[in-house]
Amino acid sequence: MTPNPTSRTRCDRTLAWLDLEAAFASNPSESVRHQVNESLRAQSTSCAWRMDALRIDAPHIHADLSKAAWDEATFASLIALVDQCSVAQHRDAMFGGVAINSTENRQVMHWLPRQSVETLKRMILKSNPSLVSGSIEFDAIDLISNFSREVLTARETLLSFVDELRADSHLPDGIHDVVNIGIGGSDLGPCMVVQALAQVASGGPRVHFVSNVDPFALEQALATCKPANTLFVVQSKTFSTIETKLNAQAAIDWLRAAGLNDIGAHMVAVSMNPSGAKAMGIERVFAMWDWVGGRYSVWSGIGLPVAIALGRAGFEAFLSGAADMDLHFASAPPDRNLPILLGAQDVLYRNFHGFTSRSVAPYAQALSRLPAYLQQLEMESNGKRVDASGAELPFATSAVVWGESGTNGQHAYFQQLHQGTDVVPIEIIAVKQPMAKGEAAERQHRTLLANAVAQAQAFMSGRADAGGHRHFDGGRPSNFFLLDSLTPASLGALIALYEHRVFVAGSLWGINSFDQFGVELGKVLAVDIEKRMLDKHVDGLDASTAALLGRLS
């Protein structure tokens, strides 16, 4: 009988977990310092295992994990944990189209829109034959056929629109500005990608982003736009998100105030609810699917502003880079599989070292929005208090993810990371080739890279030749990710890496990483609060909330 691929063993119910608990319990007061200081400072320059096993070449990314807070025994226990929790089978279930989002009974197929038919065949039929015969019963050929018929057709429809839009963008009556209206996954991913790849984008309209319902956000975006030459892209999976609808209506009012009543000529939408968009006068609606979660949706129609900025070839390269990482995740052995190693590291850091946060420092100004994007990706996915069955978890899950671009962060919060009382792991992301051109730019970029490498060294080694205020303990763990250049393909691979990392950590914790019920309560209460602001009715409210409403009246 074929086992249920959604059935998995939670990490704390495995022998590997007991081994990790025993290793850390043997020296509880010094367990963090022991693994960090001894494993890092003493072994980092001399331990062949660190140099051989902890430097991973994944598609478009070189990862140096040799300064991480693990030793060889801990690393082996984590690989055993991955096996005993059936992470590979859970991964195969996702790639096999099984509805692993159990609370909403949905497939998790955000990876599908970024595949070509050929890469999908290679991933399913060659790299992971267990998907066809073994742990999962499904017809791979049918999945490929469905992809060809629906997803590829939707992509071509979107890219044909992009081709036409960009071809006319230089004309006096063409679209010179595109304003994306969305929030959460409909904004963070596209905004981050468009900003990151601005240096390689050319030949199309300017792209702006509005997410906050604060009217100043829309006003600021429209300050340099002309109504006749502006297109709005309204992004909402259900077309019920209040912030997006209010901003869209304000955009319609702006168009009408300029005498433009043909709303359909200046607005398109991406949604699963075409009728909701059409009720606002938006006739052209690009497809989205319920098996693509918002924070995983930049590869789908939600990526329309990315495609507009990059053009067809650039967007296809972006998808291709992510598909390369999918293939790596699907086929590389666990001890050389970068998403698996990073997800396992997240569990180690959170549950055994007790690290409560992780900082992300991209040493590339173009990636300055990456930490904000990762906040949603990781914290909305894995910030859960119950497992997939609804049982209360006896351990912590997602760390707080935060950060700033380097070298800005060095002059802001790195003081705390180097000498503070809490140990905060840091991830440094660097790009080998400068995006700017010229001799001066090369000199600046060399300084940027020198700082990135030096900070990783300083976190590891510290400074023992000084006492008091100038002493650095060192032994502060870091990961170092190096991209040869920041291109659509390498950025696609980097995002997919983080997506799969989140999957692995969530799989080990036994949680459902693909629902987000925690965002709903405040939104529901806001409807009641706004009504009370209008009618001045505070009966039944707690005293604190009633007092705040009194101050606002």
Short mmCIF file of C-alpha atoms in Angstrom, two decimals, residues 246-445:
data_model
loop_
_atom_site.label_atom_id
_atom_site.label_comp_id
_atom_site.label_asym_id
_atom_site.label_seq_id
_atom_site.Cartn_x
_atom_site.Cartn_y
_atom_site.Cartn_z
CA LEU A 246 -9.82 51.56 -1.80
CA ASN A 247 -6.61 52.42 -3.64
CA ALA A 248 -8.09 51.15 -6.91
CA GLN A 249 -11.17 53.31 -6.44
CA ALA A 250 -8.98 56.33 -5.72
CA ALA A 251 -7.09 55.59 -8.95
CA ILE A 252 -10.40 55.45 -10.85
CA ASP A 253 -11.39 58.80 -9.36
CA TRP A 254 -8.03 60.24 -10.49
CA LEU A 255 -8.62 59.03 -14.05
CA ARG A 256 -12.17 60.36 -14.16
CA ALA A 257 -11.09 63.72 -12.78
CA ALA A 258 -8.87 63.98 -15.86
CA GLY A 259 -11.84 63.21 -18.13
CA LEU A 260 -10.86 59.57 -18.76
CA ASN A 261 -14.01 57.51 -18.28
CA ASP A 262 -12.88 54.44 -20.22
CA ILE A 263 -11.52 52.70 -17.12
CA GLY A 264 -10.80 49.48 -19.02
CA ALA A 265 -8.24 51.28 -21.18
CA HIS A 266 -6.20 52.29 -18.14
CA MET A 267 -6.69 49.38 -15.74
CA VAL A 268 -6.02 45.66 -15.79
CA ALA A 269 -6.31 43.18 -12.95
CA VAL A 270 -4.80 39.92 -11.76
CA SER A 271 -7.30 37.88 -9.78
CA MET A 272 -9.15 34.63 -9.29
CA ASN A 273 -12.35 36.73 -9.16
CA PRO A 274 -12.84 38.34 -12.60
CA SER A 275 -16.38 39.41 -11.74
CA GLY A 276 -15.09 41.44 -8.78
CA ALA A 277 -12.68 43.27 -11.08
CA LYS A 278 -15.30 43.82 -13.76
CA ALA A 279 -17.65 45.32 -11.19
CA MET A 280 -15.12 48.15 -10.94
CA GLY A 281 -14.97 48.54 -14.72
CA ILE A 282 -11.80 46.48 -15.23
CA GLU A 283 -12.39 44.25 -18.24
CA ARG A 284 -8.98 42.66 -18.78
CA VAL A 285 -8.19 40.19 -15.98
CA PHE A 286 -5.16 37.91 -15.97
CA ALA A 287 -5.41 34.47 -14.40
CA MET A 288 -4.39 33.36 -10.95
CA TRP A 289 -4.99 30.05 -9.21
CA ASP A 290 -5.91 29.01 -5.68
CA TRP A 291 -2.86 26.72 -5.57
CA VAL A 292 -0.56 29.75 -5.66
CA GLY A 293 -0.26 31.47 -2.28
CA GLY A 294 0.12 35.24 -2.29
CA ARG A 295 3.65 35.34 -0.88
CA TYR A 296 4.69 32.72 -3.45
CA SER A 297 2.96 34.35 -6.41
CA VAL A 298 5.57 36.49 -8.19
CA TRP A 299 5.95 33.70 -10.78
CA SER A 300 2.27 33.88 -11.75
CA GLY A 301 0.16 36.74 -13.09
CA ILE A 302 1.18 38.68 -9.98
CA GLY A 303 4.54 39.01 -11.73
CA LEU A 304 2.97 41.19 -14.45
CA PRO A 305 4.79 44.37 -13.30
CA VAL A 306 8.05 42.37 -13.32
CA ALA A 307 7.38 41.24 -16.88
CA ILE A 308 6.54 44.82 -17.89
CA ALA A 309 9.81 46.08 -16.41
CA LEU A 310 12.04 43.27 -17.76
CA GLY A 311 10.29 42.33 -20.99
CA ARG A 312 9.55 38.83 -22.21
CA ALA A 313 13.13 37.55 -22.30
CA GLY A 314 13.99 38.95 -18.89
CA PHE A 315 10.88 37.52 -17.25
CA GLU A 316 11.44 34.11 -18.82
CA ALA A 317 15.03 34.14 -17.53
CA PHE A 318 13.71 35.01 -14.07
CA LEU A 319 11.40 31.99 -14.19
CA SER A 320 14.15 29.78 -15.57
CA GLY A 321 16.53 30.61 -12.71
CA ALA A 322 13.89 29.61 -10.18
CA ALA A 323 13.20 26.39 -12.11
CA ASP A 324 16.91 25.57 -11.91
CA MET A 325 16.69 25.80 -8.11
CA ASP A 326 13.56 23.61 -8.15
CA LEU A 327 15.53 20.93 -9.94
CA HIS A 328 18.36 21.21 -7.41
CA PHE A 329 15.88 20.88 -4.52
CA ALA A 330 14.18 17.91 -6.18
CA SER A 331 17.34 15.96 -7.00
CA ALA A 332 20.42 16.90 -4.92
CA PRO A 333 21.28 14.57 -2.01
CA PRO A 334 20.30 15.98 1.39
CA ASP A 335 23.85 16.77 2.52
CA ARG A 336 24.48 18.79 -0.67
CA ASN A 337 20.96 20.16 -1.05
CA LEU A 338 21.06 23.86 -0.16
CA PRO A 339 17.36 24.37 0.70
CA ILE A 340 17.41 21.26 2.89
CA LEU A 341 20.55 22.35 4.73
CA LEU A 342 19.23 25.86 5.36
CA GLY A 343 15.82 24.64 6.55
CA ALA A 344 17.48 22.16 8.90
CA GLN A 345 19.77 24.93 10.13
CA ASP A 346 16.72 27.07 10.93
CA VAL A 347 15.39 24.30 13.18
CA LEU A 348 18.78 23.86 14.86
CA TYR A 349 19.14 27.58 15.53
CA ARG A 350 15.59 28.11 16.80
CA ASN A 351 15.11 25.00 18.91
CA PHE A 352 18.58 24.11 20.18
CA HIS A 353 20.65 27.29 20.12
CA GLY A 354 17.63 29.37 21.08
CA PHE A 355 18.24 32.08 18.50
CA THR A 356 15.06 34.14 18.22
CA SER A 357 15.90 36.18 15.13
CA ARG A 358 18.00 36.18 11.99
CA SER A 359 19.38 39.18 10.16
CA VAL A 360 19.70 39.37 6.38
CA ALA A 361 22.29 41.79 5.00
CA PRO A 362 22.42 42.00 1.21
CA TYR A 363 25.65 43.72 0.17
CA ALA A 364 23.91 45.06 -2.92
CA GLN A 365 21.76 48.17 -2.75
CA ALA A 366 19.55 46.70 -5.46
CA LEU A 367 18.49 44.01 -2.97
CA SER A 368 17.56 46.46 -0.22
CA ARG A 369 13.91 45.30 -0.29
CA LEU A 370 14.86 41.62 0.08
CA PRO A 371 14.67 41.58 3.93
CA ALA A 372 11.12 42.99 3.82
CA TYR A 373 10.13 40.37 1.26
CA LEU A 374 11.63 37.58 3.37
CA GLN A 375 9.79 38.79 6.46
CA GLN A 376 6.49 37.88 4.86
CA LEU A 377 7.75 34.74 3.16
CA GLU A 378 9.15 33.21 6.33
CA MET A 379 7.13 34.69 9.18
CA GLU A 380 3.72 34.36 7.51
CA SER A 381 4.56 30.82 6.40
CA ASN A 382 6.13 29.41 9.56
CA GLY A 383 4.89 31.68 12.33
CA LYS A 384 2.55 28.97 13.62
CA ARG A 385 1.68 27.68 17.10
CA VAL A 386 0.02 24.39 16.12
CA ASP A 387 1.09 21.55 13.87
CA ALA A 388 -0.71 20.42 10.73
CA SER A 389 -3.11 18.32 12.80
CA GLY A 390 -4.02 21.28 15.03
CA ALA A 391 -2.04 20.06 18.06
CA GLU A 392 -0.24 22.67 20.19
CA LEU A 393 3.49 22.72 19.50
CA PRO A 394 5.89 22.22 22.43
CA PHE A 395 8.68 24.13 20.68
CA ALA A 396 9.24 27.47 18.92
CA THR A 397 8.89 27.93 15.18
CA SER A 398 9.82 30.82 12.86
CA ALA A 399 12.50 33.25 13.95
CA VAL A 400 12.03 36.98 13.41
CA VAL A 401 13.60 37.92 10.07
CA TRP A 402 14.91 41.43 9.60
CA GLY A 403 17.77 43.34 8.05
CA GLU A 404 19.18 46.14 5.97
CA SER A 405 21.51 46.41 3.02
CA GLY A 406 25.24 46.53 3.66
CA THR A 407 27.18 48.63 4.28
CA ASN A 408 24.28 50.66 5.72
CA GLY A 409 23.63 48.01 8.35
CA GLN A 410 27.22 48.17 9.56
CA HIS A 411 26.60 51.74 10.66
CA ALA A 412 23.23 50.95 12.22
CA TYR A 413 22.73 47.61 13.99
CA PHE A 414 25.96 45.63 13.54
CA GLN A 415 27.19 46.93 16.90
CA GLN A 416 24.56 44.79 18.61
CA LEU A 417 25.38 41.77 16.46
CA HIS A 418 29.09 41.96 17.29
CA GLN A 419 28.99 42.86 21.00
CA GLY A 420 25.41 42.50 22.18
CA THR A 421 24.28 39.96 24.74
CA ASP A 422 22.08 38.07 22.25
CA VAL A 423 23.55 35.97 19.47
CA VAL A 424 21.87 36.82 16.16
CA PRO A 425 22.86 34.74 13.12
CA ILE A 426 23.39 36.82 10.01
CA GLU A 427 23.18 36.02 6.32
CA ILE A 428 25.40 38.04 4.03
CA ILE A 429 24.48 38.13 0.34
CA ALA A 430 27.07 39.48 -2.07
CA VAL A 431 27.29 39.91 -5.83
CA LYS A 432 30.68 39.41 -7.47
CA GLN A 433 30.17 41.67 -10.50
CA PRO A 434 29.22 45.33 -10.02
CA MET A 435 25.97 46.51 -11.57
CA ALA A 436 27.32 50.01 -12.21
CA LYS A 437 30.00 50.60 -14.85
CA GLY A 438 33.28 52.47 -14.83
CA GLU A 439 36.57 52.55 -12.95
CA ALA A 440 35.14 54.44 -9.98
CA ALA A 441 32.27 51.95 -9.73
CA GLU A 442 34.71 49.03 -9.72
CA ARG A 443 36.67 50.63 -6.91
CA GLN A 444 33.51 51.19 -4.86
CA HIS A 445 32.32 47.66 -5.53
#
